[in-house]
Coordinates of C-alpha atoms in Angstrom, one line a residue:
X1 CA 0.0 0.0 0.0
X2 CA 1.3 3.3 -1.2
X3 CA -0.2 5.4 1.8
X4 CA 1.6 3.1 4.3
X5 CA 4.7 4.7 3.2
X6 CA 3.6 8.3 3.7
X7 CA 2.0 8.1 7.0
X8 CA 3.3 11.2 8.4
X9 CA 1.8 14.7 8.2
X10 CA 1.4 17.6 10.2
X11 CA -0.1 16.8 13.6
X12 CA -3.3 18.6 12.1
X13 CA -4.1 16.3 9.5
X14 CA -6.6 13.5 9.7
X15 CA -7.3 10.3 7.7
X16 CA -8.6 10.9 4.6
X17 CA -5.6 13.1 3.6
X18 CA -3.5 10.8 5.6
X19 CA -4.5 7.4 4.0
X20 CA -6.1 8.8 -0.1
X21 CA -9.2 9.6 -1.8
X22 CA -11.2 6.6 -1.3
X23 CA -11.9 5.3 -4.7
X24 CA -11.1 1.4 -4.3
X25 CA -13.8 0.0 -2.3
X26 CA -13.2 -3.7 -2.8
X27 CA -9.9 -3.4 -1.8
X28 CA -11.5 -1.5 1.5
X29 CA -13.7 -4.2 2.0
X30 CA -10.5 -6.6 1.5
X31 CA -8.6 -5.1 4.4
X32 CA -11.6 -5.0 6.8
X33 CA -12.1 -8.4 6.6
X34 CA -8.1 -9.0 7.1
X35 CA -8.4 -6.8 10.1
X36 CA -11.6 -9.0 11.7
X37 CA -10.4 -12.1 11.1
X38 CA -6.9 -10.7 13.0
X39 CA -9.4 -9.1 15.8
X40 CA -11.3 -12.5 15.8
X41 CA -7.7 -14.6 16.2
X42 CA -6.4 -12.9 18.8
X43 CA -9.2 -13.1 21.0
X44 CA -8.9 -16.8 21.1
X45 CA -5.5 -16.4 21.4
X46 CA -5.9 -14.6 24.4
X47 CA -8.2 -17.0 25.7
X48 CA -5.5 -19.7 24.9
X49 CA -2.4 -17.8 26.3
X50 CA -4.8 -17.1 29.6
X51 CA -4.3 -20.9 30.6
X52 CA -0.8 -20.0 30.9
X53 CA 0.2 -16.5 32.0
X54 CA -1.9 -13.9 34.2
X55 CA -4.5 -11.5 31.9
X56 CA -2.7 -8.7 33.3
X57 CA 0.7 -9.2 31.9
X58 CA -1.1 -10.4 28.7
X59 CA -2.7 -6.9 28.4
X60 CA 0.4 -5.2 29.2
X61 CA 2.6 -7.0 26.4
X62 CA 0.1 -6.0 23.8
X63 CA 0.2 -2.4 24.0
X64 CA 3.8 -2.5 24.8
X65 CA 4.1 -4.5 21.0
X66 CA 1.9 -2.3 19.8
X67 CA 3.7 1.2 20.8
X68 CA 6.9 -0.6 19.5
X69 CA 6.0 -1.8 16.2
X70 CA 4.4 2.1 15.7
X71 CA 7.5 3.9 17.1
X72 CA 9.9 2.0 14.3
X73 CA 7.1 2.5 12.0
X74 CA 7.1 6.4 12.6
X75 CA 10.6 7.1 13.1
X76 CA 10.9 5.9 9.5
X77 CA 9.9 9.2 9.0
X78 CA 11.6 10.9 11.4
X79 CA 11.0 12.0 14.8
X80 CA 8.8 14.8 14.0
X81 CA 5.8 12.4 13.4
X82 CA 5.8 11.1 17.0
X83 CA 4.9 14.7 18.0
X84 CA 1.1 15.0 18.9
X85 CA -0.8 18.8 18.8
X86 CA -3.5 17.4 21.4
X87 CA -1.6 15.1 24.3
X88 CA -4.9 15.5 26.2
X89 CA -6.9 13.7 23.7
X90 CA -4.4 10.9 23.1
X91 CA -4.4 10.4 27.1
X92 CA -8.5 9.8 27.1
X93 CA -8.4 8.2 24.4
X94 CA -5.8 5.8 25.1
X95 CA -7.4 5.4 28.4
X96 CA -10.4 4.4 26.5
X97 CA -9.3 1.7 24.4
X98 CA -7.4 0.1 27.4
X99 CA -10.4 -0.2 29.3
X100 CA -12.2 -1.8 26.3
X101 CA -9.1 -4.2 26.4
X102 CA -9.3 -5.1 30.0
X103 CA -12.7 -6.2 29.7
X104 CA -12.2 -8.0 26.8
X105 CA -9.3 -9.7 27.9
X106 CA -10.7 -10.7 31.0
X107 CA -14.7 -12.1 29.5
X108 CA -12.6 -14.1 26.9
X109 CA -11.4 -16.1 30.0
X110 CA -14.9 -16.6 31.5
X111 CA -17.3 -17.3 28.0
X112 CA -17.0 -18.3 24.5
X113 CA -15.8 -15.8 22.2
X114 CA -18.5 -15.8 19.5
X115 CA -21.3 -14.8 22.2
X116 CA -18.7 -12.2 23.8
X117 CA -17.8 -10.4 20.1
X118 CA -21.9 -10.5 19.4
X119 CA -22.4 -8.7 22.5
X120 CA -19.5 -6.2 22.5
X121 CA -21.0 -5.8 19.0
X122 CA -23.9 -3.6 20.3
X123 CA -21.0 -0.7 20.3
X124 CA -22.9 1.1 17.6
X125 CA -26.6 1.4 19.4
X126 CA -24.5 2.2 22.2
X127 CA -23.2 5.5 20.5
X128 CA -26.7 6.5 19.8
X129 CA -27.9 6.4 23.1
X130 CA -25.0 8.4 24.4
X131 CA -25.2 11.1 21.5
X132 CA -28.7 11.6 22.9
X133 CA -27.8 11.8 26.0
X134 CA -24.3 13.4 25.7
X135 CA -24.7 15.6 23.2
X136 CA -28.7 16.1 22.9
X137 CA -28.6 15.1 19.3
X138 CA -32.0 14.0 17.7
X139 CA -32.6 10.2 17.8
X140 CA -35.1 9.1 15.0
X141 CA -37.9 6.8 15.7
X142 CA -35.8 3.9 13.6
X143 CA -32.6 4.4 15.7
X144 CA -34.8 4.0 18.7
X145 CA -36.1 1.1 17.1
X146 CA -32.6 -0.5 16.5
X147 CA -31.6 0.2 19.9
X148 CA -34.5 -2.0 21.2
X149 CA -33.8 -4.8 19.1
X150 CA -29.9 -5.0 19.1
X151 CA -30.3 -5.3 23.3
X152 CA -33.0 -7.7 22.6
X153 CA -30.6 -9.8 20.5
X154 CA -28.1 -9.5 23.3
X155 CA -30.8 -10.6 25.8
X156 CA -31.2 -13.6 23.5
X157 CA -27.8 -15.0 23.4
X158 CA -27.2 -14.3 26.7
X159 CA -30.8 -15.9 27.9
X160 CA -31.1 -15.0 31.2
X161 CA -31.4 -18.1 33.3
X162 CA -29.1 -20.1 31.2
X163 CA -25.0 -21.2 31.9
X164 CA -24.0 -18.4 29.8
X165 CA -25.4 -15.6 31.8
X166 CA -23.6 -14.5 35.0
X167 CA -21.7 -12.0 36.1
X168 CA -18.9 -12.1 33.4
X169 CA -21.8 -11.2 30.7
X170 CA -21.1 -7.8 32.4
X171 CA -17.9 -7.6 30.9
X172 CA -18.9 -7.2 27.3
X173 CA -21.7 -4.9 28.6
X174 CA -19.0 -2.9 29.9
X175 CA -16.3 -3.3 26.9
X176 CA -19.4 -1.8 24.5
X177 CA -19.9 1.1 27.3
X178 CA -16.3 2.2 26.9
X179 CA -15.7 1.5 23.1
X180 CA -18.3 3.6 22.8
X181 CA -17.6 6.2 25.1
X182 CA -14.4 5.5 22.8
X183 CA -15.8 6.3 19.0
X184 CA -18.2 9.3 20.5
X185 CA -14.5 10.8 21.8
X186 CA -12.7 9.6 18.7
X187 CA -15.5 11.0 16.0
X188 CA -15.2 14.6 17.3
X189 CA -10.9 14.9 17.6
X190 CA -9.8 12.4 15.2
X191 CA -9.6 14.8 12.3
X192 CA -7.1 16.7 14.2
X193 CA -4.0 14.0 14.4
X194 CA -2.7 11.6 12.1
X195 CA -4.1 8.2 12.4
X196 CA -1.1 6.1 12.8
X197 CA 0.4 8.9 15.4
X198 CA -2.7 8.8 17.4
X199 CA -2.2 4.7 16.7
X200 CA 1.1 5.1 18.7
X201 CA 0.0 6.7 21.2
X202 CA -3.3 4.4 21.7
X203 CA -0.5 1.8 22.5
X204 CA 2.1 4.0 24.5
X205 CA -0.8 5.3 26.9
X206 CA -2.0 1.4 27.6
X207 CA 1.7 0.2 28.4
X208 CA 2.2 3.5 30.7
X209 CA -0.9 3.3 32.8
X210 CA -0.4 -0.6 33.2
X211 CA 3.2 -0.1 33.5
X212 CA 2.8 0.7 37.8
X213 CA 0.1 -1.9 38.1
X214 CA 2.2 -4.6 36.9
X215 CA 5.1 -3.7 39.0
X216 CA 2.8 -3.4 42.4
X217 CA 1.3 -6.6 41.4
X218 CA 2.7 -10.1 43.1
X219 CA 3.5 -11.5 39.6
X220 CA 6.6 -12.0 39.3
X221 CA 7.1 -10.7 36.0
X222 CA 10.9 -11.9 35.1
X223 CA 10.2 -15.5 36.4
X224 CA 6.7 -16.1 34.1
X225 CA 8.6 -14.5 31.3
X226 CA 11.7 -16.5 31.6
X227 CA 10.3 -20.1 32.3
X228 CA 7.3 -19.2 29.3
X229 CA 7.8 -21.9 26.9
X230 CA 8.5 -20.8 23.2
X231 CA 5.1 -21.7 22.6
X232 CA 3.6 -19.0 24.7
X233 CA 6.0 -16.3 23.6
X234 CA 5.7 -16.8 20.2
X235 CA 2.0 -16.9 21.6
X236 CA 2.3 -13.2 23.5
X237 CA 4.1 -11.8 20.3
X238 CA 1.1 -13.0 17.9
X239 CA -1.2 -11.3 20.2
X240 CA 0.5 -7.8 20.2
X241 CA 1.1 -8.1 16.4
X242 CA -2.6 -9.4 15.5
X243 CA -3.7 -6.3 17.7
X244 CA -1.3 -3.9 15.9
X245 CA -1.7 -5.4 12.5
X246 CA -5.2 -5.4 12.6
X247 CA -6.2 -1.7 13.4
X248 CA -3.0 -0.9 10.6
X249 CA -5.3 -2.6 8.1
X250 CA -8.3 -1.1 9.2
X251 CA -7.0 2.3 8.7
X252 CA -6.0 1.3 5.5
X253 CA -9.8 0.1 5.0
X254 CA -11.4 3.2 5.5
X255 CA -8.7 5.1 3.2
X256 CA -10.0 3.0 0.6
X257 CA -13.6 3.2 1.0
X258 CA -16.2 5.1 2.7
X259 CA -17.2 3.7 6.6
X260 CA -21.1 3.5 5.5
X261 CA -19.7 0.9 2.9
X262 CA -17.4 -1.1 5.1
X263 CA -19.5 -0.8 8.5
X264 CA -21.8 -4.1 7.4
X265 CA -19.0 -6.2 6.8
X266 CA -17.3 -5.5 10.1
X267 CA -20.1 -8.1 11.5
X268 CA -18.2 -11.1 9.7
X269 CA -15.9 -10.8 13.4
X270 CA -19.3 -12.6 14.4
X271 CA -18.6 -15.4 12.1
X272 CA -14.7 -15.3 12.4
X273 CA -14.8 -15.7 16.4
X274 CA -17.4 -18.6 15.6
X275 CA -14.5 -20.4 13.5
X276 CA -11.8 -19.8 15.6
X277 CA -13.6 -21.1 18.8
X278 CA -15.0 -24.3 17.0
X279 CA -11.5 -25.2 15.8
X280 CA -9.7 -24.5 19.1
X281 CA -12.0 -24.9 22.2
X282 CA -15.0 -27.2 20.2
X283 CA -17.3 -23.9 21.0
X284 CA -20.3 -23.1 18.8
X285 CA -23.2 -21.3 19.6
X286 CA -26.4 -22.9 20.0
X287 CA -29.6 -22.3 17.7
X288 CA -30.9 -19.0 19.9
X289 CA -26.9 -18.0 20.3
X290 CA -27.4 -17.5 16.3
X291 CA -30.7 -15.6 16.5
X292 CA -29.3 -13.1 19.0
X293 CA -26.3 -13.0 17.0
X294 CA -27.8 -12.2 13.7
X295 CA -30.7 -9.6 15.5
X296 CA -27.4 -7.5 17.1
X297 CA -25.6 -8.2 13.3
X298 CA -28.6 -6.6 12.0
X299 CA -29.7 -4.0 14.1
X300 CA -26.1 -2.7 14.9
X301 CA -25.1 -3.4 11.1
X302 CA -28.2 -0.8 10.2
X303 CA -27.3 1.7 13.0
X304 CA -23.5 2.1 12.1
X305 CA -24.4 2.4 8.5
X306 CA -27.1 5.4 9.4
X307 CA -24.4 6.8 11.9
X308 CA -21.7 7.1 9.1
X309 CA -23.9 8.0 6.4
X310 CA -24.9 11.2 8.3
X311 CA -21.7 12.1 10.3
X312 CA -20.7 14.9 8.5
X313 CA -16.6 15.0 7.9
X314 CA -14.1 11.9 7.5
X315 CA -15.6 9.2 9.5
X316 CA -12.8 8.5 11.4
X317 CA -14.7 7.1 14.1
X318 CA -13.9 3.9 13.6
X319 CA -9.9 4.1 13.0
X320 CA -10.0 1.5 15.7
X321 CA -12.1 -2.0 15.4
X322 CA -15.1 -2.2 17.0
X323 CA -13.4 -4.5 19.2
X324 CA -10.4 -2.6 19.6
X325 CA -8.6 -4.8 22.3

């Protein structure tokens, strides 16, 4: 990709004149589904790697990957396109994305991944309710609508009374809150920075603020990381660069093609989380774990598209996945 070798600008610039003029929308579409399917692996590579090492240090490694593969990637073009304009932005936001992490890194443990990536998928209704609330915007009878039915299709797969729901169904719940607290924050600045600068800085905030809880934890940090096999390190280093690589090629998506276009293909996650839990853990969802799945698919599917077809500006909202861990 051409615009992955000009990613700097001034600190002012925003996507579309970071990443081109968006005229090839199959080769949008292309990337998007890259970056689910590497959204949807490492997920159940975190599950996986949880049987071994503590979440916490998990989390830790991959931002720390992730602000290391972005500081040699923007020192390529010198140090000037590390600077940010708005440091105060970058710290919420970062903040953000790490509490959207956390949860997600810690209901991966606790339930199967498909029903956890449906149910962090009502992000999108999630930003309309807290536009209406937050910014007193005007909520149409239809969004209302949408809103109603994607938390009835999370009531479905979680089923209240059956194994799956229990306390770690909060986690999700609470993944969507903050991703979309997230997007809302990210939709008003993100014209204002480069994309892959603020992409640095999403990592180097989440490796600074878990930097002093790791060290007061009790893990002892050198002795899991020295007596990991090479399995789980090679494990660890997937994770950071599935995480990384994965919001690269999703800013590459939406320089490509317009969000309204890509935003119903961001539901395949759904599907890929499905694969990668049957072929590692034996996990598929049951007949009403497929209903609720496809209501949220739809209903959040049609909300996105309404939300990026009448944001005005680049819709840069979504320069992280929708399940930005």
């Amino acid at each position: 990709m051409g615009s992955a070798g000009r990613a700097h600008r001034p600190a002012g610039v925003g996507l579309n004149a970071v990443t081109g003029p968006g005229q090839r929308p199959w080769l949008g579409i292309s990337l998007l589904l890259a970056a689910t399917l590497c959204f949807a692996a490492m997920d159940n590579a975190v599950r996986h790697a949880g049987r071994f090492l503590p979440v916490l240090l998990i989390l830790w490694l991959r931002y720390a990957t992730q602000a290391g593969v972005m500081a040699i990637w923007l020192l390529r073009q010198g140090p000037d396109a590390m600077r940010t304009a708005h440091p105060r932005f970058q710290a919420a936001r970062g903040a953000l994305l790490l509490a959207t992490s956390a949860f997600s890194f810690v209901a991966v443990q606790h339930m199967p991944v498909a029903e956890f990536t449906a149910i962090n998928m009502l992000t999108p209704v999630l930003v309309t309710l807290l536009a209406a609330w937050l910014l007193k915007e005007r909520v149409s009878v239809l969004r209302w609508s949408l809103v109603l039915g994607a938390f009835a299709g999370a009531l479905i797969v979680m089923r209240p009374g059956s194994s799956l729901f229990g306390w770690a169904v909060l986690l999700p719940l609470g993944g969507a809150v903050t991703y979309a607290s997230f997007q809302l924050l990210t939709s008003k600045l993100a014209a204002l920075e480069n994309p892959y600068t603020t992409h640095f800085y999403t990592g180097l905030v989440g490796t600074l603020l878990l930097l002093p809880v790791v060290l007061a934890s009790p893990l002892d940090v050198d002795g899991l990381l020295l007596h990991a096999s090479a399995l789980t390190c090679a494990l660890i280093a997937l994770i950071g660069l599935l995480g990384t690589g994965g919001h690269l090629l999703l800013i590459l998506a939406l320089g490509c093609a317009p969000a309204s276009r890509l935003v119903p293909f961001m539901y395949v996650q759904i599907a890929n989380a499905a694969l990668f839990g049957w072929l590692l853990f034996g996990d598929l969802p049951d007949r009403w774990g497929w209903i609720g799945m496809g209501v949220i698919a739809v209903c959040g599917g049609t909300t996105a598209w309404l939300n990026t077809r009448h944001r005005s500006g680049p819709p840069s909202a979504l320069n992280d996945d929708p399940v930005d861990d």
